[in-house]
XYZ file of C-alpha atoms in Angstrom:
735
model
C 0.000 0.000 0.000
C 1.538 3.331 -1.016
C 0.854 6.821 0.187
C 0.429 9.509 -2.441
C 3.198 12.146 -2.714
C 2.560 14.968 -5.147
C 4.766 15.180 -8.185
C 6.186 18.645 -7.428
C 7.306 17.696 -3.927
C 8.809 14.465 -5.191
C 10.792 16.286 -7.850
C 12.040 18.858 -5.319
C 13.303 16.074 -3.057
C 14.903 14.133 -5.910
C 16.661 17.271 -7.152
C 17.798 18.262 -3.664
C 15.899 21.552 -3.732
C 13.253 21.026 -1.107
C 13.545 23.649 1.619
C 12.063 21.502 4.398
C 12.899 17.820 3.819
C 12.009 16.810 7.378
C 8.404 17.787 6.617
C 8.276 15.050 3.976
C 10.931 12.414 4.668
C 10.949 10.072 7.616
C 7.840 8.928 9.477
C 4.579 10.845 9.156
C 0.928 10.322 9.993
C -1.356 10.713 7.000
C -4.769 12.452 7.193
C -6.491 9.073 7.269
C -4.467 8.003 10.332
C -2.071 5.666 8.575
C 1.666 5.854 9.360
C 3.828 6.481 6.294
C 7.613 6.272 5.836
C 9.405 8.105 3.045
C 13.121 7.852 2.300
C 15.507 9.020 -0.361
C 18.143 6.478 -1.390
C 19.321 6.738 -5.005
C 20.800 3.688 -6.725
C 19.008 1.287 -4.368
C 16.925 -1.617 -5.685
C 14.784 -2.361 -2.647
C 13.909 -0.631 0.631
C 12.239 -2.427 3.527
C 11.115 -1.024 6.857
C 11.880 -3.167 9.929
C 10.727 -2.892 13.519
C 13.767 -1.737 15.491
C 13.125 -3.929 18.546
C 12.325 -7.223 16.805
C 13.688 -6.775 13.289
C 10.346 -7.896 11.905
C 9.504 -6.581 8.422
C 6.820 -3.887 8.492
C 6.630 -2.859 4.825
C 8.429 -2.775 1.540
C 8.474 0.775 0.227
C 7.493 1.601 -3.316
C 9.358 3.808 -5.740
C 7.802 7.178 -6.362
C 7.266 7.692 -10.063
C 9.431 10.341 -11.686
C 11.744 10.737 -8.673
C 14.674 8.324 -8.782
C 15.719 7.266 -5.288
C 12.518 8.323 -3.554
C 10.544 5.579 -1.810
C 7.385 5.712 0.286
C 4.840 3.439 1.815
C 2.333 3.069 4.627
C 3.011 0.659 7.487
C 0.082 -1.803 7.677
C -1.353 -2.205 11.139
C 0.787 0.583 12.648
C -1.272 3.349 14.259
C 1.307 5.215 16.332
C 4.928 6.265 16.062
C 7.131 3.303 15.196
C 10.836 2.890 15.942
C 12.204 1.468 12.743
C 15.293 0.633 10.725
C 15.807 0.181 6.997
C 16.964 -2.870 5.095
C 18.537 -1.829 1.795
C 19.351 -3.960 -1.242
C 21.579 -3.095 -4.151
C 22.291 -5.943 -6.526
C 23.564 -8.889 -4.491
C 24.239 -6.770 -1.397
C 21.832 -6.266 1.490
C 22.470 -4.293 4.675
C 20.653 -2.440 7.432
C 20.996 1.130 8.617
C 19.079 3.821 10.440
C 17.212 6.629 8.753
C 18.453 10.132 9.654
C 14.941 11.492 9.105
C 13.576 9.271 11.869
C 15.268 11.437 14.509
C 14.139 14.690 15.987
C 16.260 17.783 16.586
C 19.164 17.804 19.035
C 19.419 21.531 19.675
C 17.126 22.739 22.425
C 15.037 25.858 22.782
C 17.760 27.588 24.819
C 20.318 26.840 22.132
C 17.978 28.255 19.521
C 17.380 31.391 21.573
C 21.093 32.021 22.248
C 22.073 31.263 18.661
C 19.467 33.672 17.370
C 20.586 36.333 19.819
C 24.288 35.788 19.049
C 25.152 35.229 22.708
C 25.910 31.496 22.855
C 29.027 31.469 25.043
C 29.681 27.809 24.236
C 28.856 27.983 20.564
C 31.030 24.991 19.743
C 28.850 22.758 21.907
C 25.867 23.572 19.653
C 27.423 23.935 16.214
C 29.940 21.699 14.470
C 29.922 17.897 14.350
C 29.413 16.001 17.615
C 29.580 12.261 18.153
C 26.708 11.372 20.486
C 23.889 8.978 21.188
C 20.508 10.305 20.142
C 17.285 8.340 20.434
C 19.329 5.362 21.562
C 21.499 5.439 18.425
C 25.164 6.347 18.084
C 25.928 8.829 15.338
C 26.981 12.407 14.677
C 25.008 15.612 15.032
C 25.835 18.360 12.551
C 24.816 22.010 12.890
C 25.874 25.044 10.885
C 24.861 28.701 10.559
C 23.842 29.610 6.997
C 20.849 31.985 7.203
C 20.708 32.930 3.515
C 20.927 29.418 2.076
C 17.856 27.808 0.569
C 19.166 24.318 1.345
C 22.115 22.941 3.358
C 23.267 19.324 3.319
C 25.994 17.286 4.944
C 28.008 15.359 2.381
C 30.715 12.790 2.890
C 31.870 9.283 2.127
C 28.978 8.007 4.262
C 26.467 9.223 1.671
C 28.491 9.174 -1.532
C 28.974 12.979 -1.342
C 25.383 13.294 -2.518
C 23.827 16.526 -1.260
C 20.314 15.126 -1.707
C 20.815 12.451 0.926
C 21.170 14.437 4.125
C 19.540 17.806 3.637
C 19.320 19.504 7.022
C 16.512 20.875 9.187
C 16.328 24.667 9.542
C 15.849 25.923 13.111
C 13.332 28.753 12.999
C 14.716 32.206 12.278
C 18.192 31.502 13.655
C 19.636 30.581 10.276
C 21.025 27.413 11.834
C 20.601 24.041 10.119
C 21.000 20.700 11.905
C 20.748 16.965 11.353
C 21.626 13.805 13.256
C 23.128 11.119 11.018
C 23.182 7.646 12.601
C 26.355 5.618 12.329
C 28.724 8.483 11.541
C 31.634 8.380 13.973
C 35.007 9.909 14.781
C 37.206 10.150 11.693
C 34.410 10.597 9.139
C 35.216 13.125 6.421
C 32.558 15.676 5.502
C 31.686 19.071 4.065
C 28.558 21.155 3.673
C 26.784 21.511 0.341
C 24.720 24.690 0.098
C 22.316 26.234 -2.354
C 22.206 30.007 -2.122
C 18.970 31.964 -1.789
C 18.476 31.725 -5.560
C 18.970 27.962 -5.632
C 22.476 28.093 -7.085
C 24.957 25.441 -5.994
C 27.915 26.858 -4.043
C 31.413 25.364 -3.685
C 31.548 22.686 -0.991
C 32.357 24.273 2.364
C 34.413 23.052 5.293
C 32.682 23.306 8.659
C 33.288 26.748 10.256
C 33.068 25.065 13.666
C 34.670 21.787 12.621
C 36.976 20.274 15.225
C 39.119 18.384 12.728
C 40.276 18.679 9.166
C 42.116 16.790 6.505
C 45.815 17.517 6.132
C 46.402 20.123 3.423
C 46.174 20.308 0.493
C 42.924 18.401 1.128
C 40.233 20.625 2.544
C 37.404 18.560 4.053
C 36.420 18.637 7.706
C 36.821 15.552 9.875
C 34.462 14.480 12.653
C 36.440 14.514 15.902
C 35.072 13.369 19.251
C 36.486 15.768 21.837
C 34.783 14.067 24.785
C 37.130 11.109 25.239
C 40.328 12.778 26.512
C 41.151 12.584 30.228
C 43.304 15.501 31.343
C 46.078 14.956 33.878
C 47.229 18.554 34.345
C 45.179 19.526 37.372
C 48.167 20.732 39.387
C 49.224 23.132 36.649
C 45.704 24.427 36.082
C 45.390 25.268 39.782
C 48.608 27.256 39.964
C 48.843 28.909 36.555
C 46.895 32.017 37.534
C 49.594 33.009 39.996
C 52.211 32.645 37.250
C 50.456 35.008 34.831
C 50.471 38.060 37.066
C 52.306 41.195 35.972
C 54.682 40.781 38.910
C 55.894 37.341 37.795
C 58.653 36.367 35.357
C 57.335 35.551 31.888
C 59.788 34.486 29.192
C 58.244 33.138 26.010
C 59.773 30.903 23.326
C 57.920 31.552 20.063
C 57.778 28.514 17.778
C 56.619 27.663 14.266
C 55.966 23.947 14.596
C 56.474 23.149 10.935
C 60.075 24.351 10.923
C 61.379 24.039 14.478
C 62.930 20.649 13.812
C 62.522 18.224 10.932
C 63.381 14.575 10.339
C 65.824 14.416 7.383
C 65.876 10.632 7.314
C 62.092 10.569 6.841
C 61.635 12.848 3.852
C 62.502 15.940 5.905
C 59.058 15.856 7.469
C 58.057 18.041 10.388
C 57.679 16.589 13.850
C 54.247 15.476 15.016
C 52.450 17.019 17.973
C 53.544 14.093 20.122
C 57.149 14.341 18.957
C 57.075 18.034 19.798
C 55.649 17.081 23.190
C 58.911 15.305 23.901
C 61.548 17.221 21.969
C 60.283 20.832 21.909
C 58.945 20.779 25.448
C 62.143 19.241 26.798
C 64.272 21.799 24.989
C 62.239 24.851 26.039
C 62.191 23.673 29.647
C 65.955 23.129 29.630
C 66.395 26.624 28.204
C 64.471 28.087 31.112
C 61.515 29.598 29.269
C 58.283 29.921 31.228
C 56.009 29.639 28.180
C 55.949 28.307 24.646
C 54.023 30.335 22.102
C 52.909 28.678 18.877
C 52.258 30.515 15.652
C 48.618 29.841 14.689
C 47.635 26.178 14.790
C 44.044 26.655 13.578
C 43.815 24.863 10.240
C 45.191 26.906 7.360
C 45.445 25.972 3.671
C 48.604 27.859 2.657
C 51.789 26.863 4.460
C 53.487 30.089 3.429
C 51.067 32.043 5.626
C 52.627 30.327 8.698
C 49.069 29.888 9.968
C 48.126 33.554 9.879
C 45.451 32.905 7.232
C 43.273 30.316 9.006
C 40.220 28.625 7.534
C 39.311 26.155 10.285
C 39.341 28.313 13.399
C 38.169 25.419 15.607
C 40.442 22.711 14.154
C 44.060 22.168 15.239
C 45.953 21.791 11.995
C 46.130 18.190 10.859
C 49.702 18.709 9.644
C 50.978 17.351 12.962
C 48.224 15.008 14.100
C 44.776 14.911 15.656
C 43.172 17.152 18.287
C 43.984 14.450 20.837
C 47.637 14.623 19.792
C 47.605 18.394 20.217
C 46.125 17.998 23.675
C 49.042 15.693 24.492
C 51.448 18.502 23.518
C 49.623 20.960 25.760
C 49.642 18.503 28.643
C 53.344 17.764 28.217
C 54.064 21.497 28.344
C 52.154 21.759 31.616
C 53.893 18.708 33.050
C 57.207 20.471 32.397
C 56.025 23.495 34.388
C 55.456 25.774 31.385
C 52.424 27.442 29.871
C 51.331 27.215 26.242
C 50.180 30.304 24.343
C 48.747 30.201 20.835
C 48.590 32.961 18.266
C 44.942 33.708 17.573
C 43.812 35.431 14.375
C 40.424 37.195 14.572
C 41.662 39.969 12.277
C 41.204 38.399 8.863
C 40.636 35.197 6.916
C 41.513 33.977 3.410
C 39.269 33.888 0.377
C 39.630 30.135 -0.274
C 36.441 28.760 -1.810
C 36.025 26.049 0.850
C 36.273 28.565 3.707
C 34.136 31.301 5.219
C 34.112 33.598 2.195
C 30.585 34.014 0.806
C 29.678 31.052 2.976
C 25.969 30.918 2.157
C 26.242 32.902 -1.055
C 26.333 36.219 0.780
C 28.892 38.224 2.743
C 28.053 36.366 5.935
C 31.205 36.505 8.033
C 32.813 39.368 6.118
C 31.712 42.852 5.128
C 30.091 43.137 1.734
C 31.919 46.388 0.941
C 35.610 45.731 0.189
C 36.433 49.126 1.692
C 35.508 47.559 5.012
C 35.901 43.874 4.339
C 39.180 43.389 2.476
C 42.792 43.657 3.640
C 45.031 44.932 0.831
C 48.203 43.860 2.659
C 47.273 40.201 2.877
C 44.558 39.811 0.207
C 42.264 38.522 2.911
C 38.780 39.292 4.183
C 37.842 41.187 7.339
C 35.289 39.864 9.808
C 32.127 41.903 10.282
C 32.622 42.543 13.999
C 29.362 44.478 14.237
C 27.315 41.388 13.381
C 26.433 39.692 16.651
C 26.625 36.172 15.234
C 30.140 36.812 13.899
C 31.343 38.294 17.177
C 29.801 35.293 18.942
C 31.622 32.912 16.574
C 34.975 34.533 17.352
C 34.573 35.028 21.090
C 33.357 31.467 21.530
C 36.399 30.332 19.557
C 38.669 32.066 22.055
C 36.947 30.228 24.887
C 37.026 26.977 22.934
C 40.824 26.855 22.881
C 41.012 27.686 26.575
C 38.410 25.137 27.629
C 38.845 22.235 25.238
C 42.646 22.421 24.958
C 43.675 24.052 28.281
C 45.537 26.786 26.422
C 47.088 29.269 28.849
C 47.053 32.385 26.724
C 45.993 33.965 23.448
C 48.330 36.289 21.602
C 45.971 38.226 19.349
C 47.480 38.912 15.942
C 47.340 42.173 13.986
C 45.289 44.157 16.504
C 46.310 47.452 14.893
C 44.709 46.355 11.621
C 41.475 45.792 13.513
C 41.454 49.090 15.384
C 41.700 51.416 12.403
C 39.490 51.501 9.331
C 42.222 53.157 7.282
C 44.889 50.618 8.218
C 47.177 50.246 5.177
C 44.531 51.896 2.991
C 44.842 54.987 0.839
C 42.475 57.931 0.881
C 39.153 56.948 -0.632
C 39.732 53.237 0.036
C 38.118 53.143 3.483
C 34.822 54.006 5.094
C 34.811 56.364 8.126
C 32.945 55.373 11.263
C 29.597 56.909 12.229
C 31.427 59.898 13.725
C 33.562 60.416 10.645
C 36.672 59.034 12.324
C 39.160 56.317 11.450
C 38.656 54.117 14.505
C 36.845 50.843 13.924
C 34.280 51.158 16.693
C 32.839 47.697 16.081
C 36.263 46.043 16.323
C 37.077 47.987 19.484
C 33.803 46.852 21.052
C 34.508 43.279 19.948
C 37.991 43.209 21.498
C 36.665 44.605 24.768
C 33.854 42.066 24.826
C 36.253 39.247 24.002
C 38.590 40.118 26.856
C 35.720 40.608 29.294
C 34.169 37.243 28.500
C 37.417 35.316 28.317
C 38.730 36.658 31.608
C 35.337 36.217 33.268
C 35.378 32.535 32.338
C 39.115 31.993 32.866
C 40.715 34.689 35.033
C 43.909 32.621 35.282
C 44.921 32.935 31.608
C 46.513 35.818 29.699
C 45.641 37.671 26.524
C 48.373 39.516 24.659
C 47.892 42.095 21.918
C 50.208 42.514 18.964
C 49.494 46.211 18.600
C 51.959 48.534 16.905
C 50.384 51.964 17.392
C 49.946 54.309 20.324
C 46.307 53.312 20.827
C 45.693 54.105 24.505
C 44.890 51.554 27.176
C 45.436 48.326 25.276
C 46.231 46.522 28.531
C 43.984 48.691 30.700
C 40.707 47.319 32.127
C 37.626 47.813 30.002
C 35.787 49.580 32.832
C 38.359 52.370 32.596
C 38.060 52.595 28.824
C 40.816 50.143 27.955
C 40.729 47.151 25.644
C 41.204 44.717 28.515
C 44.260 42.768 27.329
C 46.616 41.355 29.922
C 49.725 42.422 28.005
C 50.786 44.296 24.876
C 53.750 43.648 22.618
C 56.134 46.622 22.700
C 56.723 46.928 18.971
C 58.228 50.402 19.292
C 60.933 49.159 21.657
C 61.756 46.320 19.281
C 62.015 48.543 16.211
C 64.026 51.288 17.914
C 66.528 49.038 19.632
C 67.173 46.864 16.584
C 67.781 49.949 14.465
C 70.301 51.097 17.061
C 72.034 47.733 17.127
C 72.411 47.724 13.331
C 74.502 50.896 13.518
C 78.291 50.712 13.575
C 79.443 51.338 17.167
C 81.250 54.475 16.061
C 77.907 55.975 15.024
C 75.776 54.750 17.902
C 76.297 57.891 19.951
C 74.197 59.698 17.365
C 71.309 57.276 17.907
C 71.502 56.992 21.687
C 67.866 57.971 22.135
C 66.670 54.848 20.339
C 67.703 52.817 23.377
C 66.265 55.230 25.943
C 63.052 56.399 24.289
C 61.153 53.277 25.303
C 61.488 54.236 28.952
C 59.334 57.313 28.351
C 56.308 55.034 27.917
C 57.521 51.735 29.400
C 54.964 51.812 32.212
C 51.945 52.992 30.223
C 51.062 49.367 29.381
C 51.875 45.879 30.610
C 54.533 45.279 27.988
C 56.144 42.221 26.446
C 59.474 42.853 24.708
C 59.169 40.799 21.506
C 61.949 39.525 19.291
C 59.454 37.791 17.051
C 59.376 35.912 13.766
C 58.668 39.171 11.939
C 62.218 40.316 12.696
C 63.910 37.446 10.839
C 61.918 37.304 7.571
C 61.041 39.344 4.478
C 64.595 40.289 3.685
C 65.452 41.546 7.162
C 67.956 38.746 7.601
C 68.754 37.191 10.955
C 69.458 39.037 14.187
C 73.094 38.027 13.927
C 73.230 39.239 10.344
C 72.042 42.693 11.419
C 74.860 43.100 13.908
C 77.865 45.110 12.637
C 81.551 44.212 12.793
C 83.623 41.095 12.356
C 82.426 37.660 13.489
C 83.449 38.163 17.111
C 81.861 41.596 17.284
C 78.613 40.407 15.710
C 78.224 37.696 18.335
C 79.261 40.092 21.101
C 76.747 42.701 19.909
C 73.951 40.160 19.947
C 74.934 38.896 23.396
C 74.964 42.463 24.692
C 71.581 43.124 23.127
C 70.025 40.056 24.719
C 71.439 41.207 28.062
C 69.950 44.664 27.499
C 66.589 43.052 26.731
C 66.541 40.888 29.858
C 67.566 43.814 32.050
C 64.926 46.124 30.568
C 61.423 46.395 32.081
C 58.930 44.139 30.318
C 58.243 40.450 29.875
C 60.359 38.636 27.281
C 59.679 36.852 23.992
C 62.228 35.293 21.650
C 61.605 33.548 18.343
C 63.128 30.127 17.815
C 66.632 30.113 16.366
C 67.538 33.495 17.816
C 68.745 31.786 20.982
C 71.544 30.101 19.039
C 72.288 33.035 16.708
C 71.114 31.400 13.520
C 72.977 33.342 10.823
C 70.481 32.928 7.977
C 66.993 34.337 7.619
C 64.274 32.039 8.915
C 62.871 29.688 6.271
C 59.481 28.198 7.107
C 60.180 25.281 4.770
C 63.361 24.185 6.543
C 64.443 23.104 9.990
C 66.422 25.351 12.282
C 70.168 24.903 11.811
C 70.711 22.671 14.814
C 74.164 21.705 13.592
C 75.298 25.215 14.535
C 75.452 24.085 18.151
C 78.576 22.118 17.234
C 80.325 25.481 16.943
C 81.422 27.364 20.061
C 80.007 30.844 19.259
C 76.508 29.456 18.663
C 76.696 27.111 21.626
C 77.840 30.043 23.732
C 74.857 32.135 22.639
C 72.513 29.318 23.573
C 74.188 29.020 26.981
C 73.807 32.763 27.508
C 70.063 32.702 26.770
C 69.655 29.763 29.128
C 71.476 31.673 31.889
C 69.586 34.904 31.168
C 66.338 33.008 31.680
C 67.663 31.520 34.923
C 68.857 34.845 36.318
C 65.644 36.539 35.228
C 63.426 33.932 36.902
C 65.536 33.839 40.072
C 65.851 37.608 40.548
C 62.661 39.372 41.714
C 64.092 42.815 41.018
C 64.090 41.956 37.308
C 60.345 41.284 37.086
C 58.279 42.225 40.128
C 57.792 45.876 39.162
C 57.947 45.457 35.382
C 54.895 47.646 34.863
C 55.556 50.230 37.558
C 57.955 53.191 37.357
C 59.220 52.566 40.896
C 60.862 49.397 39.592
C 63.264 51.305 37.342
C 65.807 54.063 37.856
C 68.317 55.434 35.433
C 71.811 55.630 36.866
C 73.233 57.058 33.661
C 71.070 57.057 30.578
C 72.835 59.943 28.901
C 76.355 58.658 28.240
C 76.038 58.832 24.471
C 79.727 59.474 23.819
C 80.709 56.112 25.285
C 77.445 54.372 24.326
C 77.086 53.080 27.879
C 73.724 52.702 29.594
C 73.372 51.964 33.305
C 70.190 51.566 35.275
C 68.795 49.997 38.406
C 66.041 47.405 38.655
C 64.192 47.138 41.949
C 61.730 44.668 43.386
C 59.417 44.425 46.375
C 59.716 43.366 50.011
C 63.425 43.962 50.308
C 64.429 42.226 47.088
C 68.087 43.143 46.426
C 68.327 45.647 43.562
C 70.211 44.871 40.363
C 72.468 47.246 38.494
C 72.480 46.648 34.729
C 75.254 48.134 32.591
C 75.404 47.844 28.795
C 78.406 48.898 26.743
C 77.717 49.080 23.018
C 81.245 49.956 21.923
C 84.139 47.513 21.443
C 86.169 49.373 24.094
C 86.829 47.909 27.560
C 86.257 50.425 30.357
C 88.317 49.600 33.444
C 87.889 51.383 36.756
C 84.535 52.652 35.564
C 82.755 54.408 38.402
C 79.013 54.025 38.698
C 76.775 55.480 41.373
C 74.708 53.073 43.468
C 71.905 53.866 45.913
C 73.016 51.481 48.663
C 76.260 50.822 50.466
C 77.515 47.265 50.523
C 79.023 44.577 48.386
C 77.785 44.248 44.795
C 78.447 40.972 43.019
C 78.298 40.152 39.331
C 75.489 37.681 38.601
C 75.842 37.601 34.810
C 78.260 38.998 32.250
C 77.611 38.489 28.545
C 81.381 38.756 27.935
C 82.067 35.578 29.933
C 84.310 33.033 28.129
C 81.577 30.378 28.381
C 79.459 32.526 26.087
C 82.268 33.285 23.650
C 83.313 36.561 25.242
C 86.731 37.991 26.059
C 86.469 37.315 29.768
C 86.508 40.866 31.129
C 84.793 40.017 34.402
C 84.204 41.415 37.890
C 84.951 38.207 39.758
C 84.393 38.261 43.482
C 82.309 41.397 43.490
C 83.088 44.962 44.496
C 82.474 47.042 47.616
C 80.857 50.439 47.400
C 82.708 53.532 48.511
C 81.512 56.895 49.796
C 82.344 58.554 46.517
C 79.462 60.443 44.959
C 78.566 59.612 41.364
C 75.486 59.880 39.174
C 73.562 61.584 41.967
C 74.285 58.799 44.446
C 76.302 59.147 47.655
C 77.829 55.706 47.082
C 79.551 54.305 44.014
C 81.420 51.262 42.782
C 84.281 50.776 40.338
C 83.882 47.973 37.834
C 85.271 46.698 34.570
C 82.788 47.280 31.753
C 83.563 44.719 29.044
C 83.457 45.552 25.332
C 80.121 45.041 23.598
C 78.604 43.503 26.684
C 75.923 43.755 29.348
C 76.603 42.961 33.000
C 74.192 42.390 35.887
C 75.517 43.379 39.309
C 73.358 42.766 42.381
C 73.567 44.091 45.893
C 74.439 41.232 48.241
C 71.705 40.350 50.710
C 72.147 40.690 54.462
């Protein structure tokens, strides 16, 4: 016995153009009280309906004329809802499976309300692909936001990539589509097939909230079950908040996973997440860093972007393994007593056809006007921060990494490009804000909201802004008008000091202010001093290559500069390879030059960085008052003729102060008198000219006693040897 289905509806289903397939497919009660089942299975010879509990046949469905693959039929003797399965036959093969259209929605009313409002704080728990049991059946629930699509389907190997098979249910006015597909499990490959509002087929799209992806150059999403991992890092999670305060030592090792170390004997491949968990974590811990920072690990199609053009914001890149493997790397970092920061990119996204661009046939995530929605520098698209659903997508993503992967901090990329509408744009190529100004008010509001919500949920983490302008209050609380970041990269300090270091020592006296200017604003923000990847690419050469002089002087200059950096107020960040003075520009396609450590100058530089980290961590005066002017005092910041800088770092609660002296000429100064604020014995705790580092060995062994000889405005002073091209740390001995 068949149940009549009108020709138009049948054709719409067979062509994959029906806007509400759940209203037709699955189990329905007809006007005469009979129960009817309709299914769409192309290329199937026979479809039978079985009782789920007993397996007894209930009906054989009939083909619907003019609609290949569409079957329907009433269930004789069935008067109420029936739990059923399907028995399918194709040629000699017969098998059973469950019908996706037999299952109701998974998202609840609260989800629908929050999604519609754009305030779903745990968006990833509603959208994306989730392995779960629904109606007693194991499968995967898919949900995606595509408000301007006329039809959205899940396609994958489980349905022959046929968009007619699993067209999704639209949830009211939210623009969200969902479907539960029985039998789909972890590891299944999928995409979304969409028809735009005019019924035109769009390029297949990866899941915007997909938790896994194929390894590039393949572009599909992969179902990943995030619920099975058991974390073992409870001790770290309890104590990390105390380690992220502005009065604690923070020294960050920035790493690009693809090029940190490779395996030459295995096709020069990169290390996996789990190999990094052993090798990278062990190395960074031995070097004394407090944190590892990874360039973006959200899935990205183009390796040359280093991850800064992400497509899968919720998927750890499959280049190095699965999400579970990445969690193992995070956990290993915590077990070694270090935090893990990731670079996070809410500033732009690429135009790849499988990504967010024109996701449902409209400018959904991006601005429609290229004057607002396109970055000329990177040929990428700009998020529409003023759209609540987009802001929700991004803010939830920030929380996702913190909650699902126990990430300890987010370094937010390219903040300056977000803050200003005219960033890198010529006159006439940008749209002023509602007040006629250049500030991007929507982006500013988004960043404030992001920091408020992230810190409210996880007050023990840190957010760090890469912001290169003088925008006020980047690391100030939002309730005082700030953006709410925990820290800000001090790009001005980096640029000024590296320009100074590139000068020949004979000319440095004419550029003395480049080393002192940063102290005019050093306490206006909670600063990180970054020697980042951007300083060793794009023709800039390596740090070592920018140092003047012969080989010895180049190494000595760099050692002195690192000493200057660690003695200067501000947290520290160093890009991989700089710690061993890699002479060539960084190449993202190659490993670091680890063989350099067989040579004494490079080994010495590595030893220096290790000892700088140790002294920094063990010396409260070098970090406790990083963000407060009372933690710093110039002893002599004006000695331009000799290119010598001397200053005092001070801590709290009686912490012994540290005198830092940098000499940026190749001249040794013996019997050099420096004023000190306290009488007593001052001992040398680190000297970048030490022989172990490759220096000439001009040391102050045994320490020096102060004398009542006034100098530099101090009643007491000491006489020391100031080595050539070197920085020394001299600390007052404790009582």
